[in-house]
Amino acid sequence: MRHLATLALALALPLPAMAQEAPEAAPSPGEIVAGAPADQWIAIPTEDLLVMTLSPDRDGTPRQAIIQLMPPPFSQGWVGNIRKLGAAHWWDGLAIVRVQDNYVVQWGDPDGEDAAKAKPLPKNLVTMSEGDYVLPWRSEGGEAVVTASGQYQAKKRAVENARQRSAAGPNVMVIPDGPPRDSYAMIASFYRGWPIAAGGVGSGSVWPVHCYGMVGVGRNDSPDTGTGAELYTVIGHAPRHLDRNIALVGRVVEGMENLSSLPRGTGPLGFYETAEERVPIVSIRLASELPEAERPHLEYLSTESDSFAHYADARANRRDPFFIVPAGGADICNIPVPVRRAAQ
Amino acid sequence: MRHLATLALALALPLPAMAQEAPEAAPSPGEIVAGAPADQWIAIPTEDLLVMTLSPDRDGTPRQAIIQLMPPPFSQGWVGNIRKLGAAHWWDGLAIVRVQDNYVVQWGDPDGEDAAKAKPLPKNLVTMSEGDYVLPWRSEGGEAVVTASGQYQAKKRAVENARQRSAAGPNVMVIPDGPPRDSYAMIASFYRGWPIAAGGVGSGSVWPVHCYGMVGVGRNDSPDTGTGAELYTVIGHAPRHLDRNIALVGRVVEGMENLSSLPRGTGPLGFYETAEERVPIVSIRLASELPEAERPHLEYLSTESDSFAHYADARANRRDPFFIVPAGGADICNIPVPVRRAAQ
């Protein structure tokens, strides 16, 4: 199962730095997000949300986490499997089995490795291959949105140019300019609300990246690529070495603290050593399957918007009163995409 | 209070890539660390360890975290204050007051902002200035260990050359080659066991960086630089925008999970909203003050050792069986410095 993503590329010459003297009280990234116009927020379809309900905590407080599934063109084979698993209520009664500090929280079937006891999977899951971790990336027209300077001032114009050029067809992926000097890839940027990385211009590939809160597909040693029944989320520093080695299928957009604050497992790799330590999963549901009154309505700040460019620039160059020295850059995972409840 | 660090610099021309075909079962980073010879581990003086004892958890299980204070030449004014606060048993009976998801756990005096109720500080704390966040960096001899390629194969030779050149005196800081393409600084590398970053060759400055588990000095808006009475540790993706804006004074080397898994605070910035939510600090002691039988003995893998170079290379290029595609790089915070209990 492969997708062909062609890339509309528009040359953006690095512009001279346009940063001006900071005004007296420059807005913080949070203030920029709070001030973003309503039309720069994009609703997340309830079809793309999974609602995970854990057993209540020791005080009886309910615990939920909401996961946004990754939209096309990435990882859609695994995402399709996850939709089927959710529709089958497959995870109900299973558990969080692993919490490794500064790494991942993982859930699924505690007996999944034991063929005699494993919970049967739905019959219609697709099998994915190693090659599906990335999308091939083909340059078209020899022009690139990407600039080495990473100037967000330049980005707006470049993205607009590319968007006009790419209006021709739906199979065109525009990768906008991003932060400079990624440690893992030629380019790191955002594509329709998701952090991505890519190889060299005109060749290579493009892939989603392992930032805090991203959700991926557990697997055994290669070439096994996992079904999507075993999932994890990142609870520490971005483990970018997993990029292109594991399928990323979504991200936690609400209730992350109910996963990240769980007790760490004391077994190898942070697995819980006894059944009692595991955290029971009451249910995992596609939000679209819930009664209307229970469906979460969430929206993200468009990563192609002016407000996001302003926010990303402020994350890279903090000018609010607390700060003395602006960093002059930010790595892709230090620019989390803002997500919030939509006004009803 | 300033330190002058001069820099012995040895030109290391980027060598051609020397990576060879991966052997059948390449060792994992953990296996490389486990196999490192005893003489490549460096004992951490008990004088540099703080033992933080929290109240037991709800099951009555004791909770401790051990912090290694940062050695010279960084942040020694604040570190000196912290030694005095520890010797005065100043933190005993205070609390963890803030847990912000994907950011920090912070502890100190819950009444610290209220002059009428704040716990008096020891009288002899020094006042530090903004300039003390970084060390001035002066190139000497026009040669640099730093290479843009970040080849760890090249590193070993370059470090050895630099070490020989720098044998002249104790005031010489050698910054070895590090991972390529840091998003925040010209150079990111390790110095005597600590992650550091630095500006351009021949100018700029050098500073420790905010990786997971690093401990820093809480403060109010600039130019306040804090005393060291209010401390925090990083529990999420490296907030590198805090580099050069806050003093880093150490890192958690054991028991991190007792901090990172605490319930997140629900107030602004993750502060706990009620006194009941706070986690009481029973005591914080310099390990050297404890009875000999209670002193922790820890050691770290020398960042100037062959084994560390091998480990760092393996972190950047995973070749153990799980992996399909080696990343080809690693950011400085994705190469945590190994620390372990010393054999007694």
XYZ file of C-alpha atoms in Angstrom, chain A:
344
model
C 0.000 0.000 0.000
C 1.757 3.112 -1.184
C 0.844 6.679 -1.808
C 2.491 8.866 -4.333
C 2.931 12.374 -3.098
C 4.264 14.822 -5.559
C 5.630 18.021 -4.298
C 4.934 21.450 -5.668
C 8.024 23.438 -5.011
C 8.438 27.172 -5.238
C 11.838 28.776 -4.897
C 12.030 31.065 -1.927
C 15.238 33.023 -1.823
C 16.206 33.655 1.765
C 15.043 37.141 2.601
C 17.128 39.413 4.755
C 16.204 39.018 8.401
C 13.182 41.173 9.021
C 13.087 40.969 12.788
C 12.624 44.398 14.290
C 13.320 45.719 17.723
C 11.107 43.897 20.163
C 8.233 46.060 21.352
C 7.908 46.751 25.074
C 5.737 43.730 25.839
C 5.967 41.230 23.010
C 3.230 38.603 23.140
C 4.080 35.130 24.367
C 3.373 32.139 22.125
C 0.292 31.408 24.243
C -0.997 34.944 23.790
C -0.511 34.705 20.028
C -2.517 31.473 19.941
C -5.250 32.942 22.135
C -5.518 35.889 19.765
C -5.684 33.854 16.545
C -8.821 34.596 14.499
C -11.487 31.887 14.521
C -11.036 31.225 10.797
C -7.438 30.112 11.332
C -8.600 27.150 13.429
C -9.529 23.916 11.658
C -12.101 21.530 13.104
C -10.914 17.968 13.650
C -13.554 15.563 12.254
C -15.051 13.393 14.989
C -14.364 10.469 12.630
C -10.662 11.094 13.281
C -10.868 11.019 17.085
C -10.464 8.023 19.371
C -11.705 8.406 22.931
C -9.781 6.197 25.352
C -11.414 5.700 28.749
C -9.216 4.256 31.482
C -10.411 2.916 34.800
C -10.913 5.755 37.304
C -7.919 6.682 39.461
C -7.678 5.812 43.164
C -9.855 8.757 44.080
C -12.531 7.641 41.655
C -11.729 10.438 39.212
C -12.489 9.460 35.600
C -9.534 9.307 33.226
C -9.740 9.873 29.493
C -7.329 10.572 26.681
C -8.327 11.654 23.187
C -6.264 10.647 20.174
C -6.424 12.294 16.779
C -5.783 9.803 13.976
C -3.366 10.872 11.280
C -5.027 12.023 8.074
C -3.840 11.095 4.577
C -1.337 10.750 3.070
C 0.573 9.178 6.000
C 0.223 5.693 7.533
C -3.304 5.108 6.237
C -3.010 1.310 6.199
C -2.371 1.174 9.920
C -4.890 3.951 10.566
C -7.496 1.897 8.723
C -6.711 -1.089 10.937
C -7.087 1.089 14.018
C -10.507 2.280 12.844
C -11.538 -1.367 12.501
C -10.153 -2.270 15.914
C -12.018 0.665 17.428
C -15.261 -0.218 15.666
C -14.901 -3.801 16.952
C -14.401 -2.443 20.503
C -11.289 -4.594 20.451
C -9.354 -2.722 23.159
C -12.179 -2.834 25.729
C -10.988 -4.742 28.771
C -7.327 -4.685 27.719
C -4.734 -2.528 29.458
C -1.820 -0.181 29.559
C 1.067 -2.613 29.875
C 4.199 -0.478 29.751
C 5.321 2.913 31.048
C 9.004 3.633 30.427
C 10.277 6.915 31.818
C 11.333 9.511 29.230
C 10.110 7.191 26.478
C 6.645 5.694 25.980
C 3.323 4.551 27.442
C 2.092 1.450 25.594
C -1.246 -0.340 25.546
C -2.810 -3.409 24.002
C -3.290 -7.078 24.798
C -1.174 -8.200 27.784
C -1.354 -11.733 26.343
C -0.635 -10.631 22.795
C 2.662 -12.531 22.628
C 1.076 -15.811 23.741
C -0.667 -17.422 20.770
C -2.775 -19.619 23.056
C -4.150 -16.704 25.070
C -4.007 -13.721 22.706
C -7.286 -11.957 21.996
C -8.267 -12.681 18.373
C -7.874 -9.735 16.039
C -10.576 -8.681 13.585
C -10.182 -10.706 10.393
C -9.956 -7.854 7.929
C -6.802 -6.036 8.991
C -4.377 -5.164 6.221
C -0.683 -6.049 6.318
C 1.691 -3.180 5.790
C 5.320 -3.278 4.744
C 8.454 -1.515 5.927
C 8.361 0.754 2.910
C 5.093 2.251 4.079
C 6.756 4.127 6.941
C 7.686 6.900 4.521
C 6.237 8.521 1.467
C 8.325 8.804 -1.650
C 8.977 12.407 -2.408
C 9.268 13.623 -5.952
C 10.253 17.144 -6.790
C 8.156 18.761 -9.487
C 9.232 21.818 -11.397
C 12.577 22.115 -9.655
C 11.425 24.777 -7.233
C 11.409 24.444 -3.471
C 9.478 26.086 -0.689
C 12.182 25.010 1.657
C 14.829 27.495 2.659
C 17.884 26.865 4.725
C 17.338 30.098 6.598
C 14.126 28.986 8.198
C 12.918 32.570 8.247
C 9.267 32.512 9.141
C 8.922 35.906 7.531
C 9.957 34.299 4.245
C 7.731 31.335 4.856
C 4.449 33.114 4.420
C 5.271 34.329 0.936
C 6.809 31.015 -0.090
C 3.857 28.999 1.106
C 1.461 31.288 -0.707
C 3.428 30.945 -3.937
C 3.545 27.188 -3.595
C -0.113 26.975 -2.758
C -0.996 28.826 -5.945
C 1.221 26.562 -8.007
C -0.174 23.461 -6.360
C -3.805 24.426 -6.881
C -3.686 22.229 -9.977
C -4.456 18.949 -8.275
C -5.153 17.101 -5.065
C -2.063 14.899 -5.285
C 0.305 17.742 -4.607
C 1.957 18.035 -1.225
C 3.435 21.371 -0.313
C 6.080 21.184 2.371
C 6.540 24.648 3.720
C 9.661 26.170 5.116
C 10.445 25.073 8.650
C 12.864 25.591 11.470
C 16.527 25.472 10.497
C 19.092 22.820 11.350
C 17.115 19.733 12.213
C 19.391 17.086 13.744
C 17.737 14.208 11.875
C 16.637 15.379 8.454
C 17.327 17.892 5.726
C 13.970 19.500 6.418
C 11.598 19.561 9.366
C 8.330 21.400 9.040
C 4.556 21.057 9.344
C 2.067 19.641 6.886
C -1.615 20.271 7.509
C -1.191 20.328 11.246
C 1.414 17.583 11.639
C 5.166 17.676 12.259
C 7.053 16.094 9.385
C 10.591 15.668 8.159
C 11.975 15.102 4.700
C 15.147 14.171 2.892
C 17.049 16.069 0.256
C 15.323 18.192 -2.340
C 14.401 16.209 -5.431
C 14.925 12.817 -3.833
C 14.412 10.889 -0.658
C 11.212 10.707 1.288
C 8.933 12.463 3.733
C 7.674 11.138 7.062
C 5.877 12.172 10.276
C 8.106 12.623 13.329
C 8.120 11.340 16.913
C 7.308 14.384 19.021
C 5.896 14.313 22.563
C 2.365 12.901 22.508
C 2.612 11.289 19.069
C 1.027 7.834 18.837
C 2.747 4.945 17.055
C 2.304 1.271 16.244
C 4.149 -1.196 18.467
C 5.852 -4.039 16.633
C 8.454 -6.747 17.122
C 11.781 -6.912 15.301
C 11.818 -5.882 11.668
C 10.332 -6.793 9.171
C 7.202 -7.072 11.379
C 5.415 -3.726 11.087
C 2.607 -4.280 13.596
C -1.147 -4.195 13.016
C -2.091 -1.175 15.110
C -3.512 -3.300 17.925
C -0.502 -2.426 20.100
C -0.071 1.347 20.391
C 2.181 3.716 22.307
C 2.563 7.415 22.913
C 5.737 9.412 23.553
C 6.097 10.735 27.129
C 9.606 12.178 27.009
C 12.187 13.806 24.817
C 11.354 13.181 21.160
C 12.765 9.716 20.251
C 13.427 10.737 16.673
C 15.527 7.612 16.048
C 12.174 5.821 15.787
C 11.220 7.956 12.768
C 11.013 5.822 9.607
C 11.245 2.710 11.802
C 7.755 2.708 13.294
C 4.444 3.872 11.898
C 3.090 7.015 13.504
C -0.677 7.025 13.358
C -1.836 9.948 15.476
C -1.299 12.046 18.558
C -2.854 12.602 21.958
C -4.744 15.894 21.788
C -6.391 15.892 25.221
C -5.803 14.098 28.522
C -2.113 13.446 27.886
C -1.476 13.892 31.620
C -3.554 10.779 32.315
C -0.945 8.764 30.433
C 2.293 10.632 31.146
C 1.811 10.639 34.921
C 1.207 6.890 35.268
C 3.597 4.978 37.525
C 6.647 3.764 35.625
C 6.901 0.001 35.122
C 9.786 -1.716 36.876
C 10.314 -4.553 34.396
C 12.623 -4.462 31.367
C 11.667 -1.634 28.968
C 9.249 -0.310 31.594
C 6.738 -3.157 31.290
C 4.553 -3.644 34.350
C 5.603 -6.827 36.112
C 2.242 -7.874 37.507
C -1.314 -7.812 36.213
C -2.312 -5.636 39.190
C 0.003 -2.851 38.075
C -1.560 -2.594 34.647
C -4.063 0.181 34.010
C -7.340 -1.243 32.695
C -8.787 0.198 29.500
C -12.547 0.493 29.919
C -13.081 1.352 26.266
C -11.625 2.940 23.165
C -14.232 4.409 20.821
C -14.239 6.366 17.613
C -15.798 9.662 18.701
C -18.206 9.474 15.785
C -19.688 6.352 17.378
C -20.504 8.129 20.647
C -23.848 9.800 21.353
C -23.737 13.364 20.042
C -23.666 14.826 23.548
C -20.497 12.884 24.398
C -18.548 13.649 21.242
C -15.535 15.894 21.777
C -15.263 18.801 19.355
C -11.678 19.868 18.888
C -9.832 22.146 16.509
C -6.190 22.846 15.709
C -4.464 26.023 14.670
C -3.808 25.742 10.940
C -0.076 25.289 10.454
C -0.485 27.186 7.177
C -1.969 30.233 8.947
C -0.413 33.589 9.717
C -1.037 33.001 13.410
C 0.881 29.730 13.365
C 3.823 31.369 11.605
C 3.775 34.101 14.254
C 3.463 31.513 17.042
C 6.310 29.390 15.650
C 8.498 32.460 15.326
C 7.754 33.383 18.944
C 8.555 29.830 20.098
C 11.928 30.171 18.380
C 12.540 33.718 19.581
C 10.904 34.351 22.916
C 10.551 38.067 23.482
C 8.073 38.070 26.361
C 9.338 39.653 29.575
C 10.724 36.505 31.231
C 13.345 36.013 28.542
C 16.791 37.508 28.243
C 18.193 35.795 25.151
C 15.944 34.571 22.305
C 17.038 31.098 21.203
C 17.192 32.010 17.522
C 15.684 28.674 16.558
C 13.480 25.838 17.705
C 13.440 22.177 16.921
C 10.285 20.867 15.319
C 9.088 19.140 18.507
C 9.458 22.324 20.518
C 6.729 23.925 18.388
C 3.706 21.848 19.441
C 0.657 22.391 17.236
C -2.025 24.128 19.335
C -5.227 22.096 19.790
C -8.263 23.208 21.816
C -11.916 22.489 22.436
C -14.068 24.215 19.846
C -16.612 26.749 21.059
C -20.028 25.083 20.930
